[in-house]
Amino acid sequence: MKHRLQFAAKKLLRMALLLLGVSLVSFLLMCASPLDPLQTNVGQVALGSMSQEQVAQLEAYWGVDTPPVQRYVGWLLGVLHGDLGSSLLYRQPVLAIIGQRLAGSVLLLLTAWIISGILGMTLGVIAGACRGQWPDKLIRGYCLLISSTPAFWLAILLLLIFAVWLGWLPVGLSVPIGMDAASVTLTDRLSHAVLPALTLSITGVANIALHTREKMVDVMESDYVLFAKARGESMRSIVLRHGLRNVLLPGITLQFASISEIIGGSVLVEQVFSYPGLGQAAVTAGLGSDLPLLLGITVITSAIVFGGNLIADLLYGVVDPKIRRRAAKG
Amino acid sequence: MKPILEIEHLSIYFTQYDRGIRKRQLPVIRDLSLKICPGQVTAVVGASGSGKSLLAHAILGILPYNSHMDGVIRYDGEELTGKRAEQLRGREISLIPQGVNYLDPLMKVGAQIRKGRKGGGIREKCRQALKRYGLGEETEEMFPFELSGGMARRVLIASAVTESPRLIIADEPTPGLDVKAASRILGHFRELADAGAGMLFITHDLELALTIADRVAVFYAGETIEEAAAADFQEARGLRHPFTKALWNAMPEHGFIPLKGAQPYPGTVRKGCPFAEQCDRRRPDCKEAEEVPLRELRGGRVRCLHPEAAE
Ligand SMILES: Nc1ncnc2c1ncn2[C@@H]1O[C@H](COP(=O)(O)OP(=O)(O)OP(=O)(O)O)[C@@H](O)[C@H]1O
Ligand SMILES: [Mg+2]
C-alpha cells in the first residue's frame, strides 16, 4: 500500500509539472496569435468611432497593454490561490463556465468513451480471432475507412442523413431551440446528444479495434494458445479464457489513453453540431482571444487526460498478477 | 502388435513469399515415416531445426496457418484427419510442449491444467497429477512467472498426463532439470508406456533417448534417415546410416568425436542425399541421385544409397 501511495504521489508531482508546461505553451501560442483581440471582439468600425480613452480602457480589459510575463505570472498566482480568473468574453468566472460546459459535454464524452471502448474491444477481439476470414476483413475494412475519414466530415454526413433527410434527430444544440429550461425533458437532452456521441464513438472505435486486433493476433499466434489447442480447448474457450485475459491488460492502457482523442475529437464535433460543450467553448475562447478561459480549459482537460492515465496505471497494478503479487509481498 | 500411430510419407511445407510476390513452398519435413506401438517409447532424435516440433504439431493438427502437409497419419488404424485430431487431442493424444512459454502468463497453473472445467473430479485429478511430479497443492494457485524453470517443466508434464492419454508426445521435456529430476521423469514416461500408452519422445540427445526408448528414429534435415531398435545402438556395427554412426561416435562414452560441418537448412538441398556434404563415405552418385528412398535393412530402415559400405 505504501508503495502504491508513493507511486501516486510521484505521478501527481509529474502532473503538476506537466500542467505548468501545458499552460505555458498555450499562453505562448496565444501571445503569438495574429488575431488582435480588440479588432475581433469589438470590430473595426466600432473601434474607429471610439475615443482614445475608450480604446485605452478596452486595451486594458483585454490585457493588450500588459507585458506577457506579467500577464502569465499574474494568471499563475491566481491559479495557485484557486482562482482561474474570469472569462473576458462571457464575463463570468472561468470555473463556472467550465463547470457548465463540462456538464454539457460529459454525457457526450462518457457515452462515446464507453461505447467506443466496449465496441472497439469486441470488434478487435473478433477480428483477431478470425484473422484473414471475412469478419476480420469486414472489421478491418471498416476501421481503415473510418480512420481515414475526418471526424467533422463524418459528423456532417450523419447530420445530413439522420437530421436532414430522415428527420429523426435534431440538427444541433443540446436542447430544443427557444424552449424554457424548466420544460426541457431528459428525452430532449438525449436526442440532442445522440448524433455527436455517435460520431465520436464511431471514430473512437476504429483506433481501439485496430490496436486490439493486433494484440489479439499476437495472442492467437502465441505458444500458449498453441498449447491450449493441443490440450483440446475449443476455439470459444481459447478466445474467452486466454484471448480476453491477455488483451485486457494492454486494453486498459489503450482505453484510458483514448480519453485525449475523444476530447480532441469533441472540439470539432461540437462545433459541427453547435453543441454547447467544452470543445465549443475552447474554440470560442481561442478565436476570441479569451486568454483566461482558454488557459482554464486547457489546464482542466489536460488534468482529465492525465487523471485517466493515472487511473490506467493504478488499474494495471490491480489486474496484472505480477504487480499484484509483488504488492502483496511487500 | 498393432501400432497406435502410423505416419506414412509425411511432408510439411511452409508457404513463403519471395520478395513479396512469388509464392514458394519450402519443405521442412520430407517423406517421413514412423510407427509408434502401444507400450513402447519411440524416440525421435535430431538436431535443432530438423523439424521435430513440427512433427509433433502435425500429429495434433495444430500446424501454423502458413503451412500444409502431405501424406497420411493413422491413429488407432484410422486416418487422423484434422477433425478427428481436434476431438482426440487433450483426451487420447496429449502433448508435453517444448518450452515454458507454452503456459498462459496471466493464468494460474491450476486453471490451465483444468482447462476451464469445474468440479471435484477434475480438481482431484489435477492435484494427483501435480503430486506425481513432486509439486504441492500450492502450485495450483501460482502464476507461471512464479515457477522456477524446472517446476514449469513439471507442470507441463503434469498437464499432459491429467487425463489418461493413449499417445503421449513429449517435445524435449527434460532440459532445465537436474539429472535426478530428469531421470525420475523419464522413469515416469517408462511407467506410462508400460501401462500401455504409446510414447513419442522427441529430443536432440541420443544418449538420453537410449535410456528409455524401445525404438529410435533419427532425423536429418527434415527426413528420417534411420529407424532402428534401441538395441542396435549397443555397437556402432548395428547402425545403418553414416549420420547415426557419427551421432554414436559423438557420445561421451564412445570417444566424443564431433561431426564436422552443419546440417543444411531445410529446403536448400534440391538434389541428392542431404547428408552428402558431411558424409565420410560419400560416393559420386550420392550428390546426383534424384531421390534417396527409405529402405528396409536388418530389421530397421535406412535412407542411404550405400548402407552396406559400412560393413
Ligand atoms: N511458422 C514457421 N514459418 C516458417 N518456417 C518455420 C515455422 N516454424 C518452423 N519453421 C522452420 O521449420 C524448421 C523446423 O522447426 P522445428 O521447430 O520443428 O525444429 P525442431 O527440430 O523442433 O528444433 P529444436 O530442437 O530447436 O526445437 C526450422 O528450420 C524452422 O525455421
Ligand atoms: Mg522443437
XYZ file of C-alpha atoms and ligand atoms in Angstrom:
673
model
C 0.000 0.000 0.000
C 2.808 2.386 0.905
C 4.338 1.540 -2.404
C 1.146 2.450 -4.214
C 0.871 5.788 -2.384
C 4.416 6.725 -3.259
C 3.682 5.867 -6.839
C 0.590 8.080 -6.856
C 2.465 10.969 -5.224
C 5.199 10.805 -7.831
C 2.607 10.810 -10.575
C 0.814 13.813 -9.080
C 4.030 15.797 -8.951
C 4.664 14.978 -12.561
C 1.121 16.054 -13.364
C 1.663 19.465 -11.750
C 4.791 19.998 -13.827
C 3.012 18.875 -16.949
C 0.099 21.223 -16.377
C 2.509 24.093 -15.849
C 4.164 23.282 -19.159
C 0.870 22.940 -20.988
C -0.419 26.261 -19.700
C 2.830 27.996 -20.619
C 2.771 26.628 -24.154
C -0.876 27.621 -24.605
C -0.067 31.064 -23.303
C 2.856 31.494 -25.684
C 0.775 30.296 -28.619
C -1.937 32.741 -27.696
C 0.585 35.566 -27.489
C 1.871 34.627 -30.919
C -1.653 34.602 -32.312
C -2.078 37.062 -35.194
C -5.623 37.845 -34.049
C -5.995 41.235 -32.449
C -8.455 40.889 -29.555
C -9.874 44.357 -29.991
C -10.486 44.029 -33.721
C -12.047 40.561 -33.413
C -14.256 41.258 -30.468
C -15.151 44.892 -30.842
C -14.907 45.298 -34.592
C -13.005 47.629 -36.895
C -15.885 50.036 -37.354
C -16.777 50.349 -33.685
C -13.135 50.872 -32.800
C -12.832 53.687 -35.309
C -15.696 55.601 -33.739
C -14.336 55.373 -30.202
C -12.410 57.950 -28.268
C -8.790 57.476 -27.229
C -9.752 56.806 -23.606
C -12.347 54.224 -24.559
C -9.801 52.334 -26.658
C -7.283 52.515 -23.834
C -9.884 51.144 -21.465
C -10.636 48.247 -23.818
C -6.929 47.546 -24.245
C -6.586 47.338 -20.501
C -9.575 44.978 -20.316
C -8.184 42.634 -22.967
C -4.737 42.856 -21.436
C -3.112 44.094 -24.627
C -1.048 46.683 -22.776
C 0.230 44.351 -20.041
C 3.648 42.734 -20.714
C 3.211 38.974 -21.398
C 5.438 37.864 -18.500
C 3.429 39.876 -16.039
C 0.197 38.540 -17.503
C 1.262 34.932 -17.219
C 2.679 35.306 -13.730
C -0.488 37.101 -12.657
C -2.598 34.250 -14.017
C -0.367 31.643 -12.398
C -0.506 33.335 -8.980
C -4.275 33.425 -9.242
C -4.358 29.713 -10.075
C -2.210 28.912 -7.066
C -4.861 30.610 -4.950
C -7.523 28.548 -6.629
C -8.711 31.385 -8.834
C -8.722 30.670 -12.566
C -9.831 34.213 -13.306
C -12.813 35.474 -15.248
C -13.665 34.933 -18.864
C -13.294 38.109 -20.889
C -15.996 37.135 -23.355
C -18.599 35.742 -21.003
C -17.800 37.992 -18.046
C -18.161 35.092 -15.635
C -15.654 33.145 -13.542
C -13.785 30.658 -15.719
C -14.535 27.815 -13.332
C -18.268 28.454 -13.551
C -18.181 28.368 -17.347
C -16.083 25.246 -17.432
C -18.430 23.651 -14.935
C -21.476 24.372 -17.095
C -19.813 23.321 -20.317
C -18.332 20.204 -18.840
C -21.743 19.199 -17.548
C -22.975 19.513 -21.120
C -20.070 17.589 -22.618
C -19.807 14.888 -20.018
C -22.799 12.975 -21.338
C -21.304 13.098 -24.801
C -17.760 12.234 -23.837
C -18.708 9.479 -21.447
C -21.072 7.654 -23.804
C -18.605 7.945 -26.658
C -15.806 6.716 -24.427
C -17.717 3.712 -23.121
C -19.250 2.724 -26.443
C -16.029 3.047 -28.378
C -14.187 1.107 -25.681
C -16.565 -1.826 -25.471
C -17.346 -1.968 -29.163
C -13.737 -1.430 -30.207
C -12.507 -4.125 -27.875
C -15.164 -6.591 -29.013
C -14.578 -5.960 -32.698
C -10.816 -6.170 -32.215
C -11.055 -9.491 -30.417
C -13.374 -10.917 -33.081
C -11.178 -9.702 -35.922
C -8.026 -11.032 -34.308
C -9.587 -14.399 -33.557
C -10.893 -14.759 -37.129
C -7.756 -13.396 -38.712
C -7.924 -13.466 -42.505
C -11.547 -14.578 -42.633
C -14.494 -12.438 -43.627
C -15.304 -10.996 -40.169
C -11.723 -9.801 -39.931
C -11.767 -8.322 -43.415
C -15.055 -6.590 -42.722
C -13.958 -5.116 -39.409
C -10.564 -4.081 -40.684
C -12.104 -2.503 -43.767
C -14.499 -0.551 -41.578
C -11.734 0.620 -39.256
C -9.442 1.718 -42.062
C -12.305 3.550 -43.738
C -13.225 5.332 -40.521
C -9.664 6.214 -39.564
C -9.175 7.883 -42.903
C -12.394 9.871 -42.581
C -12.121 13.242 -40.818
C -14.413 13.408 -37.777
C -16.072 16.642 -38.841
C -16.887 15.181 -42.233
C -18.477 12.146 -40.625
C -20.410 14.490 -38.359
C -21.781 16.361 -41.353
C -22.660 13.101 -43.081
C -24.600 11.822 -40.074
C -26.261 15.173 -39.721
C -27.401 15.050 -43.333
C -28.732 11.526 -43.067
C -30.399 11.482 -39.679
C -31.340 15.092 -39.127
C -31.960 16.476 -42.581
C -33.167 13.550 -44.724
C -34.738 11.264 -42.191
C -35.592 13.983 -39.715
C -35.275 11.544 -36.816
C -32.958 13.651 -34.721
C -32.450 17.364 -34.102
C -29.915 19.238 -36.206
C -27.924 20.817 -33.409
C -27.679 22.387 -29.970
C -28.141 20.482 -26.755
C -31.769 21.419 -26.072
C -34.693 22.394 -28.333
C -34.318 25.937 -29.503
C -36.365 28.594 -27.741
C -37.601 26.249 -25.049
C -37.695 27.319 -21.456
C -35.039 25.494 -19.433
C -37.520 24.086 -16.938
C -39.587 22.297 -19.561
C -36.645 20.532 -21.248
C -37.044 16.795 -20.726
C -34.385 14.152 -20.449
C -35.513 12.735 -23.785
C -34.862 16.124 -25.359
C -31.364 16.192 -23.980
C -30.643 12.625 -25.053
C -31.951 13.060 -28.562
C -29.698 16.084 -28.973
C -26.689 14.170 -27.711
C -27.163 11.098 -29.925
C -25.569 12.357 -33.132
C -22.466 13.969 -31.616
C -21.964 10.980 -29.336
C -22.395 8.612 -32.275
C -19.830 10.497 -34.324
C -17.303 10.375 -31.513
C -17.977 6.690 -30.851
C -17.653 5.694 -34.489
C -14.308 7.421 -34.844
C -13.091 6.153 -31.485
C -13.950 2.537 -32.251
C -11.587 2.283 -35.200
C -8.430 3.016 -33.271
C -9.242 0.757 -30.356
C -10.407 -2.083 -32.588
C -7.270 -1.994 -34.742
C -4.942 -1.987 -31.735
C -6.882 -4.728 -30.006
C -6.817 -6.789 -33.189
C -3.022 -6.548 -33.397
C -2.699 -7.732 -29.833
C -5.228 -10.500 -30.342
C -3.376 -11.728 -33.424
C -0.196 -11.942 -31.342
C -2.041 -13.834 -28.652
C -3.549 -16.282 -31.139
C -0.092 -16.966 -32.553
C 1.461 -17.407 -29.150
C 2.793 -20.685 -27.895
C 0.324 -20.762 -25.037
C -2.617 -20.665 -27.388
C -0.988 -23.421 -29.423
C -0.693 -25.486 -26.274
C -4.267 -24.684 -25.286
C -5.311 -26.094 -28.657
C -3.126 -29.125 -28.114
C -4.893 -29.698 -24.823
C -8.189 -29.813 -26.673
C -9.587 -26.470 -25.634
C -12.240 -25.223 -28.022
C -11.887 -22.046 -30.025
C -14.501 -20.448 -27.802
C -12.611 -21.321 -24.667
C -9.343 -20.120 -26.160
C -10.759 -16.740 -27.121
C -12.646 -16.206 -23.883
C -10.173 -17.686 -21.426
C -6.808 -16.844 -22.935
C -7.570 -14.206 -25.551
C -9.600 -11.783 -23.466
C -7.328 -12.126 -20.461
C -4.235 -11.223 -22.402
C -5.853 -8.485 -24.458
C -7.414 -6.813 -21.444
C -4.184 -5.601 -19.906
C -2.944 -3.526 -22.842
C -6.609 -2.711 -23.463
C -6.808 -0.769 -20.215
C -3.953 1.494 -21.228
C -5.444 1.917 -24.657
C -8.870 2.778 -23.322
C -7.641 5.433 -20.927
C -5.265 6.863 -23.484
C -8.228 7.291 -25.804
C -9.704 9.922 -23.465
C -7.456 12.517 -25.030
C -8.558 11.523 -28.511
C -12.204 11.735 -27.591
C -11.791 15.162 -26.006
C -9.801 16.276 -29.032
C -12.482 14.934 -31.352
C -15.216 16.638 -29.367
C -13.788 20.064 -30.192
C -14.560 19.597 -33.874
C -17.722 17.589 -33.451
C -19.331 20.038 -31.019
C -18.537 22.762 -33.494
C -20.386 20.967 -36.295
C -23.410 20.234 -34.119
C -23.328 23.636 -32.356
C -23.351 21.595 -29.182
C -22.574 23.934 -26.288
C -19.898 21.841 -24.636
C -16.346 22.297 -23.519
C -14.945 21.770 -27.005
C -17.043 24.527 -28.433
C -16.079 26.849 -25.589
C -12.414 26.121 -26.350
C -12.872 27.184 -29.962
C -14.739 30.321 -28.953
C -12.098 31.213 -26.387
C -9.279 30.632 -28.869
C -10.789 32.689 -31.649
C -11.949 35.411 -29.275
C -8.545 35.752 -27.561
C -10.185 34.962 -24.221
C -6.939 34.075 -22.505
C -8.175 33.109 -19.025
C -10.910 30.856 -20.425
C -8.600 29.150 -22.917
C -5.919 28.522 -20.305
C -8.551 27.262 -17.891
C -9.984 24.821 -20.427
C -6.541 23.622 -21.465
C -5.456 23.016 -17.906
C -8.667 21.253 -16.904
C -8.776 18.968 -19.950
C -5.090 18.130 -19.542
C -5.802 17.273 -15.930
C -8.633 14.983 -17.032
C -6.420 13.227 -19.573
C -3.624 12.899 -17.070
C -6.034 11.637 -14.450
C -7.185 8.986 -16.933
C -3.633 7.778 -17.439
C -3.104 7.698 -13.702
C -6.197 5.545 -13.253
C -4.935 3.253 -16.016
C -1.611 2.831 -14.216
C -3.313 2.100 -10.932
C -5.758 -0.338 -12.538
C -2.855 -2.057 -14.243
C -1.487 -2.829 -10.830
C -4.773 -4.397 -9.810
C -5.120 -6.514 -12.939
C -1.531 -7.569 -13.672
C -0.713 -10.544 -11.450
C 2.985 -9.721 -11.460
C 2.484 -6.306 -9.921
C -0.280 -7.589 -7.677
C 1.838 -10.362 -6.245
C 4.761 -8.031 -5.689
C 2.488 -5.607 -3.848
C 1.112 -8.433 -1.718
C 4.598 -9.412 -0.636
C 5.878 -6.058 0.492
C 1.382 -55.503 -32.352
C -0.998 -53.026 -33.931
C 0.592 -49.590 -33.918
C -1.298 -46.775 -32.227
C 0.176 -44.223 -34.616
C 1.463 -44.672 -38.140
C 2.934 -41.865 -40.163
C 3.482 -42.504 -43.838
C 5.305 -40.267 -46.284
C 4.614 -37.135 -44.289
C 5.874 -33.891 -45.793
C 5.339 -30.436 -44.358
C 5.754 -27.274 -46.383
C 5.725 -23.640 -45.495
C 4.365 -21.150 -47.954
C 6.786 -18.315 -48.312
C 6.784 -15.229 -50.430
C 9.877 -14.316 -52.389
C 10.198 -10.560 -52.399
C 6.536 -10.305 -51.519
C 5.103 -11.695 -54.739
C 6.313 -15.128 -55.805
C 4.888 -17.918 -53.698
C 7.317 -20.648 -52.767
C 6.803 -23.932 -50.982
C 9.601 -24.518 -48.526
C 9.729 -28.145 -47.419
C 10.802 -28.609 -43.810
C 9.862 -32.264 -43.410
C 10.224 -34.608 -46.358
C 8.860 -38.098 -46.783
C 8.848 -39.037 -43.142
C 7.554 -42.403 -41.960
C 7.264 -43.516 -38.380
C 5.387 -46.078 -36.304
C 4.544 -45.960 -32.628
C 3.237 -49.013 -30.825
C 1.352 -49.045 -27.567
C 3.599 -49.849 -24.655
C 6.646 -48.576 -26.492
C 8.734 -45.459 -26.311
C 9.784 -44.289 -29.757
C 12.438 -41.620 -29.684
C 12.930 -39.087 -32.437
C 16.462 -37.739 -32.364
C 17.554 -34.811 -34.467
C 19.480 -31.580 -34.370
C 17.889 -28.212 -33.741
C 15.777 -27.081 -36.675
C 15.386 -30.549 -38.144
C 11.585 -30.373 -37.835
C 10.935 -32.318 -34.647
C 8.468 -29.896 -33.097
C 6.642 -29.569 -36.389
C 6.198 -33.336 -36.464
C 4.551 -33.179 -33.041
C 2.313 -30.317 -34.123
C 1.372 -32.121 -37.336
C 0.132 -35.142 -35.391
C -2.020 -32.897 -33.204
C -3.342 -30.960 -36.177
C -2.010 -27.645 -34.923
C 0.427 -26.671 -37.645
C 0.801 -22.948 -38.293
C -1.612 -21.457 -40.793
C 1.066 -20.807 -43.418
C 1.943 -24.480 -43.708
C 0.391 -27.554 -45.217
C 1.144 -31.243 -45.136
C 1.090 -34.273 -47.439
C 0.995 -37.907 -46.505
C -1.068 -39.982 -44.151
C -1.222 -40.114 -40.379
C -3.213 -43.010 -38.943
C -4.260 -43.209 -35.332
C -5.580 -46.486 -33.995
C -5.913 -47.826 -37.529
C -7.994 -44.939 -38.844
C -6.859 -41.858 -40.671
C -6.230 -38.952 -38.318
C -7.985 -36.112 -40.066
C -7.905 -32.581 -38.757
C -11.355 -33.045 -37.347
C -10.520 -36.281 -35.591
C -7.331 -34.794 -34.183
C -9.398 -31.962 -32.771
C -11.579 -34.432 -30.901
C -8.720 -36.563 -29.672
C -6.159 -34.030 -28.601
C -6.102 -33.330 -24.919
C -8.032 -36.538 -24.338
C -6.374 -39.516 -26.024
C -3.395 -37.731 -27.511
C -1.508 -35.318 -25.342
C 1.469 -33.087 -25.831
C 4.227 -32.086 -23.488
C 5.411 -28.909 -25.178
C 8.987 -27.843 -25.646
C 9.149 -24.649 -23.607
C 7.778 -22.901 -20.567
C 6.358 -20.155 -22.736
C 3.610 -22.617 -23.583
C 1.857 -21.594 -20.368
C -0.504 -18.625 -20.376
C 1.425 -15.963 -18.411
C -1.722 -14.496 -16.878
C -3.486 -17.648 -15.775
C -2.944 -19.659 -12.644
C -1.397 -23.064 -13.124
C -4.360 -24.969 -11.699
C -6.818 -23.236 -14.027
C -4.638 -24.090 -17.015
C -4.449 -27.745 -16.152
C -8.195 -27.937 -15.517
C -8.887 -26.296 -18.914
C -11.794 -24.334 -17.511
C -13.686 -27.356 -16.231
C -15.033 -27.316 -12.730
C -15.977 -29.955 -10.233
C -14.404 -32.194 -7.653
C -13.297 -34.894 -10.077
C -11.100 -32.686 -12.187
C -9.737 -30.900 -9.127
C -8.655 -34.196 -7.658
C -7.105 -35.347 -10.942
C -5.185 -32.096 -11.215
C -3.873 -32.430 -7.675
C -2.823 -36.031 -8.280
C -1.015 -35.178 -11.484
C 0.943 -32.371 -9.830
C 1.759 -34.564 -6.873
C 3.115 -37.242 -9.138
C 5.817 -34.805 -10.255
C 6.607 -33.559 -6.788
C 4.509 -30.397 -6.898
C 2.323 -29.467 -3.957
C -1.210 -28.131 -3.912
C 0.044 -24.560 -3.584
C 1.383 -24.792 -7.140
C -2.170 -24.613 -8.455
C -2.509 -21.058 -7.181
C 0.719 -19.853 -8.761
C 1.200 -17.903 -11.962
C 3.788 -19.161 -14.450
C 6.187 -16.327 -13.574
C 6.298 -17.633 -10.020
C 7.548 -21.050 -11.085
C 11.192 -21.975 -11.458
C 12.194 -23.377 -14.841
C 12.192 -26.920 -13.557
C 8.833 -26.510 -11.829
C 7.316 -25.135 -15.008
C 8.583 -28.175 -16.905
C 6.969 -30.471 -14.390
C 3.730 -28.505 -14.642
C 3.765 -29.019 -18.403
C 4.300 -32.730 -17.950
C 1.605 -32.958 -15.289
C -0.871 -31.187 -17.527
C -0.271 -33.772 -20.240
C -0.992 -36.779 -18.043
C -4.020 -35.456 -16.152
C -6.268 -37.474 -18.418
C -5.104 -40.960 -19.290
C -3.809 -40.478 -22.794
C -3.111 -43.378 -25.145
C -0.478 -41.453 -27.027
C 1.905 -39.005 -25.399
C 4.122 -36.741 -27.422
C 6.942 -35.282 -25.359
C 8.853 -32.496 -27.108
C 12.224 -32.085 -25.374
C 10.732 -32.488 -21.921
C 13.855 -32.530 -19.777
C 16.197 -29.577 -20.377
C 16.435 -27.374 -17.309
C 16.036 -30.307 -14.972
C 18.876 -31.777 -12.957
C 19.927 -35.326 -13.729
C 17.936 -36.747 -10.857
C 14.701 -34.985 -11.735
C 15.199 -35.804 -15.409
C 15.739 -39.474 -14.781
C 12.743 -39.577 -12.469
C 10.601 -38.086 -15.196
C 11.959 -40.459 -17.785
C 11.126 -43.212 -15.336
C 7.531 -41.937 -15.237
C 7.423 -41.984 -19.012
C 8.585 -45.570 -18.975
C 5.815 -46.382 -16.493
C 3.195 -44.693 -18.661
C 4.392 -46.727 -21.622
C 4.452 -49.930 -19.628
C 0.850 -49.185 -18.657
C 0.001 -49.329 -22.344
C 0.429 -45.817 -23.710
C 2.394 -45.175 -26.846
C 5.064 -42.566 -26.384
C 6.823 -40.309 -28.852
C 9.883 -38.897 -27.182
C 11.463 -36.008 -29.043
C 14.993 -34.994 -28.150
C 18.294 -33.872 -29.601
C 20.153 -36.053 -27.122
C 20.763 -39.575 -28.389
C 22.210 -40.694 -25.099
C 19.114 -39.594 -23.197
C 16.865 -41.200 -25.784
C 18.608 -44.531 -25.409
C 17.937 -44.628 -21.671
C 14.222 -45.245 -22.201
C 13.494 -45.758 -25.892
C 12.483 -49.039 -27.500
C 12.915 -47.690 -31.000
C 14.838 -44.710 -32.263
C 14.194 -42.645 -35.377
C 16.966 -40.300 -36.446
C 16.084 -37.040 -38.196
C 18.359 -35.180 -40.517
C 17.224 -32.006 -42.292
C 13.567 -32.947 -42.088
C 13.938 -36.571 -43.180
C 14.059 -39.793 -41.208
C 17.397 -41.229 -42.184
C 17.321 -44.236 -39.945
C 14.859 -46.119 -37.858
C 16.212 -48.820 -35.583
C 15.654 -50.739 -32.386
C 17.360 -49.192 -29.388
C 19.325 -52.422 -29.026
C 21.085 -51.722 -32.346
C 22.840 -48.827 -30.658
C 24.856 -51.132 -28.415
C 27.590 -51.185 -31.007
C 28.361 -48.963 -33.953
C 28.207 -52.050 -36.156
C 24.482 -52.400 -35.623
C 23.808 -48.985 -37.124
C 22.945 -48.383 -40.746
C 23.395 -44.717 -41.648
C 26.668 -42.805 -41.532
C 24.958 -39.894 -39.709
C 23.678 -42.216 -36.999
C 27.169 -43.572 -36.632
C 28.517 -40.067 -36.343
C 25.978 -39.350 -33.607
C 27.016 -42.554 -31.875
C 30.677 -41.597 -32.075
C 29.866 -38.191 -30.633
C 28.524 -39.752 -27.445
C 30.845 -39.229 -24.481
C 31.438 -42.912 -23.822
C 32.276 -43.562 -27.462
C 35.037 -41.077 -27.806
C 33.242 -37.720 -28.121
C 34.191 -37.391 -31.777
C 32.305 -34.411 -33.223
C 30.893 -34.381 -36.720
C 32.290 -31.650 -38.946
C 30.023 -29.208 -40.736
C 26.392 -28.344 -40.176
C 23.208 -29.820 -41.483
C 21.683 -27.960 -44.410
C 18.777 -25.670 -43.812
C 15.536 -27.430 -44.771
C 14.622 -26.977 -48.404
C 18.083 -25.930 -49.527
C 19.153 -29.347 -50.818
C 17.257 -29.949 -54.022
C 19.102 -32.961 -55.304
C 20.916 -35.928 -53.884
C 21.430 -37.016 -50.321
C 21.237 -34.055 -47.908
C 23.934 -35.619 -45.744
C 26.380 -35.949 -48.672
C 28.336 -32.808 -47.733
C 29.173 -34.151 -44.286
C 29.458 -37.835 -45.184
C 32.811 -39.565 -44.967
C 31.611 -42.410 -47.204
C 30.291 -40.232 -49.972
C 30.306 -41.740 -53.472
C 29.897 -39.790 -56.702
C 26.259 -40.800 -57.142
C 25.282 -39.518 -53.674
C 25.063 -35.946 -54.899
C 23.411 -36.904 -58.181
C 20.547 -39.182 -57.169
C 17.081 -37.772 -57.734
C 15.751 -39.434 -54.610
C 17.149 -41.497 -51.788
C 14.444 -43.952 -50.746
C 13.955 -45.242 -47.233
C 14.700 -48.951 -47.390
C 14.419 -51.904 -45.078
C 17.669 -53.252 -43.740
C 18.302 -55.741 -40.961
C 15.033 -55.137 -39.148
C 15.296 -51.373 -39.378
C 15.060 -48.766 -42.088
C 17.690 -46.524 -43.618
C 17.803 -43.739 -46.164
C 21.214 -44.233 -47.728
C 22.346 -45.294 -51.174
C 25.269 -47.323 -49.852
C 24.490 -48.539 -46.364
C 26.484 -51.708 -46.960
C 29.668 -49.705 -47.365
C 29.916 -49.617 -43.599
C 30.500 -53.324 -43.241
N 5.922 -20.692 -38.785
C 7.018 -21.040 -39.484
N 7.267 -20.454 -40.681
C 8.362 -20.799 -41.398
N 9.277 -21.717 -41.007
C 9.091 -22.326 -39.826
C 7.954 -22.027 -38.992
N 8.024 -22.796 -37.875
C 9.151 -23.539 -38.006
N 9.785 -23.278 -39.175
C 11.028 -23.902 -39.651
O 10.864 -25.292 -39.620
C 12.065 -25.912 -39.229
C 11.804 -26.940 -38.158
O 11.338 -26.312 -36.981
P 11.085 -27.124 -35.635
O 10.581 -26.165 -34.642
O 10.249 -28.305 -35.929
O 12.545 -27.591 -35.257
P 12.994 -28.545 -34.076
O 13.553 -29.757 -34.680
O 11.872 -28.705 -33.114
O 14.163 -27.706 -33.428
P 14.521 -27.508 -31.881
O 15.311 -28.705 -31.455
O 15.374 -26.275 -31.872
O 13.244 -27.361 -31.147
C 13.014 -24.813 -38.770
O 14.005 -24.673 -39.749
C 12.176 -23.591 -38.717
O 12.902 -22.491 -39.175
Mg 11.486 -28.110 -31.284
